[in-house]
Amino acid sequence: MINTIYKFSIVLLVATFIQSCANSNSKTKTVAENTGQTESCCASKIEAGNSAETGCCSTKNDSTVINAYYFHATRRCATCEAVETVTKESLKEFYGSSVSFTSINRDENKDNLMIEKYKISGQTLLIIKGDKVVNLTNDAFMNARTKPEKLKQKIKSTIDSML
């Protein structure tokens, strides 16, 4: 019983922290600022289920490709930004360009079909391969700033299990 209460408390604490991130005064960087590409282009291709092998982003929507998506608000705290940074670093370090990363601003892309499909309501980190979806949000927010190596290993073990 104590273990269940402890787990519930941790989940509640993480959820509260994630919600507070959306209300922070920190500014976000868009995909355009990070990669020179436009977020809306990626979002529209992802929404349509099209492959975006060239052009604005390298995201494919099929059952053989693994994609990482980070959904965030326009205003982000240091932890929100750390989740994105550590995820990008992990993917580059372990997989080069074979696993794509897409950062989607929920505020600017409210009509993105992925937000509805995956019921995104807050900052969310998903690893997706075909119909398999792994939500790493709790791990990401608990570890991105204080234990980034732990998050990197979680991302690696999750993706390795999908290969």
GROMACS .gro file of C-alpha atoms in nm:
model
  163
    1MET     CA    1   0.000   0.000   0.000
    2ILE     CA    2   0.282   0.241   0.091
    3ASN     CA    3   0.457   0.157  -0.237
    4THR     CA    4   0.139   0.239  -0.432
    5ILE     CA    5   0.097   0.569  -0.251
    6TYR     CA    6   0.463   0.651  -0.317
    7LYS     CA    7   0.428   0.577  -0.689
    8PHE     CA    8   0.109   0.782  -0.710
    9SER     CA    9   0.282   1.072  -0.534
   10ILE     CA   10   0.572   1.062  -0.781
   11VAL     CA   11   0.336   1.059  -1.080
   12LEU     CA   12   0.137   1.346  -0.932
   13LEU     CA   13   0.455   1.543  -0.864
   14VAL     CA   14   0.581   1.491  -1.221
   15ALA     CA   15   0.243   1.587  -1.368
   16THR     CA   16   0.233   1.903  -1.158
   17PHE     CA   17   0.587   1.990  -1.262
   18ILE     CA   18   0.510   1.936  -1.631
   19GLN     CA   19   0.202   2.157  -1.605
   20SER     CA   20   0.408   2.430  -1.437
   21CYS     CA   21   0.652   2.420  -1.727
   22ALA     CA   22   0.379   2.536  -1.961
   23ASN     CA   23   0.332   2.842  -1.745
   24SER     CA   24   0.698   2.942  -1.712
   25ASN     CA   25   0.845   3.254  -1.866
   26SER     CA   26   1.114   3.074  -2.067
   27LYS     CA   27   1.096   3.108  -2.445
   28THR     CA   28   1.105   2.815  -2.683
   29LYS     CA   29   1.317   2.748  -2.986
   30THR     CA   30   1.124   2.634  -3.287
   31VAL     CA   31   1.235   2.370  -3.533
   32ALA     CA   32   1.325   2.655  -3.767
   33GLU     CA   33   1.565   2.803  -3.513
   34ASN     CA   34   1.723   2.466  -3.436
   35THR     CA   35   1.752   2.321  -3.784
   36GLY     CA   36   1.670   2.593  -4.032
   37GLN     CA   37   1.350   2.406  -4.116
   38THR     CA   38   0.992   2.503  -4.055
   39GLU     CA   39   0.781   2.325  -3.799
   40SER     CA   40   0.457   2.369  -3.992
   41CYS     CA   41   0.600   2.186  -4.293
   42CYS     CA   42   0.690   1.887  -4.079
   43ALA     CA   43   0.359   1.900  -3.898
   44SER     CA   44   0.158   1.906  -4.219
   45LYS     CA   45   0.351   1.615  -4.367
   46ILE     CA   46   0.317   1.415  -4.046
   47GLU     CA   47  -0.056   1.496  -4.029
   48ALA     CA   48  -0.104   1.372  -4.382
   49GLY     CA   49   0.090   1.054  -4.303
   50ASN     CA   50   0.334   1.134  -4.581
   51SER     CA   51   0.700   1.054  -4.587
   52ALA     CA   52   0.922   1.357  -4.552
   53GLU     CA   53   1.252   1.203  -4.654
   54THR     CA   54   1.382   1.528  -4.792
   55GLY     CA   55   1.289   1.889  -4.743
   56CYS     CA   56   1.175   2.014  -4.407
   57CYS     CA   57   1.236   1.707  -4.193
   58SER     CA   58   1.338   1.345  -4.220
   59THR     CA   59   1.033   1.177  -4.075
   60LYS     CA   60   0.874   0.866  -4.220
   61ASN     CA   61   0.543   0.727  -4.106
   62ASP     CA   62   0.578   0.352  -4.154
   63SER     CA   63   0.624   0.042  -3.942
   64THR     CA   64   0.999   0.007  -4.001
   65VAL     CA   65   1.112   0.354  -3.895
   66ILE     CA   66   1.151   0.479  -3.540
   67ASN     CA   67   1.063   0.841  -3.471
   68ALA     CA   68   1.093   1.052  -3.157
   69TYR     CA   69   0.846   1.336  -3.100
   70TYR     CA   70   0.861   1.601  -2.832
   71PHE     CA   71   0.542   1.802  -2.787
   72HIS     CA   72   0.585   2.126  -2.595
   73ALA     CA   73   0.430   2.464  -2.526
   74THR     CA   74   0.563   2.796  -2.652
   75ARG     CA   75   0.683   2.895  -2.307
   76ARG     CA   76   0.916   2.641  -2.150
   77CYS     CA   77   1.117   2.602  -1.832
   78ALA     CA   78   1.475   2.477  -1.809
   79THR     CA   79   1.361   2.117  -1.760
   80CYS     CA   80   1.140   2.130  -2.069
   81GLU     CA   81   1.436   2.252  -2.273
   82ALA     CA   82   1.665   1.990  -2.115
   83VAL     CA   83   1.428   1.710  -2.220
   84GLU     CA   84   1.460   1.821  -2.582
   85THR     CA   85   1.837   1.870  -2.563
   86VAL     CA   86   1.911   1.536  -2.395
   87THR     CA   87   1.679   1.351  -2.635
   88LYS     CA   88   1.847   1.505  -2.940
   89GLU     CA   89   2.194   1.430  -2.801
   90SER     CA   90   2.097   1.070  -2.726
   91LEU     CA   91   1.953   1.006  -3.068
   92LYS     CA   92   2.256   1.157  -3.241
   93GLU     CA   93   2.505   0.974  -3.016
   94PHE     CA   94   2.345   0.629  -3.038
   95TYR     CA   95   2.171   0.628  -3.377
   96GLY     CA   96   2.316   0.906  -3.594
   97SER     CA   97   2.044   1.006  -3.835
   98SER     CA   98   1.858   0.674  -3.839
   99VAL     CA   99   1.607   0.784  -3.572
  100SER     CA  100   1.439   1.114  -3.649
  101PHE     CA  101   1.348   1.375  -3.391
  102THR     CA  102   1.062   1.621  -3.433
  103SER     CA  103   0.982   1.898  -3.187
  104ILE     CA  104   0.620   2.010  -3.212
  105ASN     CA  105   0.496   2.328  -3.048
  106ARG     CA  106   0.140   2.247  -2.935
  107ASP     CA  107   0.048   2.614  -2.911
  108GLU     CA  108   0.152   2.694  -3.267
  109ASN     CA  109   0.027   2.366  -3.417
  110LYS     CA  110  -0.309   2.318  -3.247
  111ASP     CA  111  -0.450   2.147  -3.557
  112ASN     CA  112  -0.173   1.886  -3.575
  113LEU     CA  113  -0.348   1.550  -3.602
  114MET     CA  114  -0.081   1.381  -3.390
  115ILE     CA  115  -0.188   1.591  -3.091
  116GLU     CA  116  -0.541   1.453  -3.118
  117LYS     CA  117  -0.434   1.100  -3.213
  118TYR     CA  118  -0.202   1.059  -2.913
  119LYS     CA  119  -0.420   1.272  -2.681
  120ILE     CA  120  -0.139   1.518  -2.611
  121SER     CA  121  -0.234   1.775  -2.347
  122GLY     CA  122   0.103   1.872  -2.203
  123GLN     CA  123   0.474   1.832  -2.262
  124THR     CA  124   0.517   1.479  -2.397
  125LEU     CA  125   0.806   1.269  -2.526
  126LEU     CA  126   0.702   0.977  -2.747
  127ILE     CA  127   0.906   0.713  -2.928
  128ILE     CA  128   0.701   0.564  -3.212
  129LYS     CA  129   0.755   0.274  -3.449
  130GLY     CA  130   0.450   0.190  -3.657
  131ASP     CA  131   0.165   0.128  -3.412
  132LYS     CA  132   0.395   0.090  -3.111
  133VAL     CA  133   0.408   0.405  -2.897
  134VAL     CA  134   0.626   0.441  -2.587
  135ASN     CA  135   0.566   0.744  -2.367
  136LEU     CA  136   0.891   0.849  -2.195
  137THR     CA  137   0.756   1.173  -2.049
  138ASN     CA  138   0.784   1.078  -1.682
  139ASP     CA  139   1.139   0.943  -1.722
  140ALA     CA  140   1.234   1.248  -1.924
  141PHE     CA  141   1.111   1.503  -1.672
  142MET     CA  142   1.253   1.318  -1.372
  143ASN     CA  143   1.601   1.284  -1.523
  144ALA     CA  144   1.676   1.537  -1.800
  145ARG     CA  145   1.839   1.795  -1.573
  146THR     CA  146   1.959   1.594  -1.276
  147LYS     CA  147   2.049   1.259  -1.431
  148PRO     CA  148   2.078   1.307  -1.810
  149GLU     CA  149   2.277   0.983  -1.849
  150LYS     CA  150   1.986   0.789  -1.698
  151LEU     CA  151   1.748   0.944  -1.951
  152LYS     CA  152   1.991   0.871  -2.235
  153GLN     CA  153   2.005   0.506  -2.131
  154LYS     CA  154   1.625   0.488  -2.106
  155ILE     CA  155   1.592   0.630  -2.457
  156LYS     CA  156   1.855   0.385  -2.585
  157SER     CA  157   1.696   0.079  -2.419
  158THR     CA  158   1.351   0.179  -2.547
  159ILE     CA  159   1.469   0.221  -2.905
  160ASP     CA  160   1.690  -0.089  -2.894
  161SER     CA  161   1.383  -0.291  -2.790
  162MET     CA  162   1.204  -0.165  -3.102
  163LEU     CA  163   1.481  -0.260  -3.346
   0.00000   0.00000   0.00000
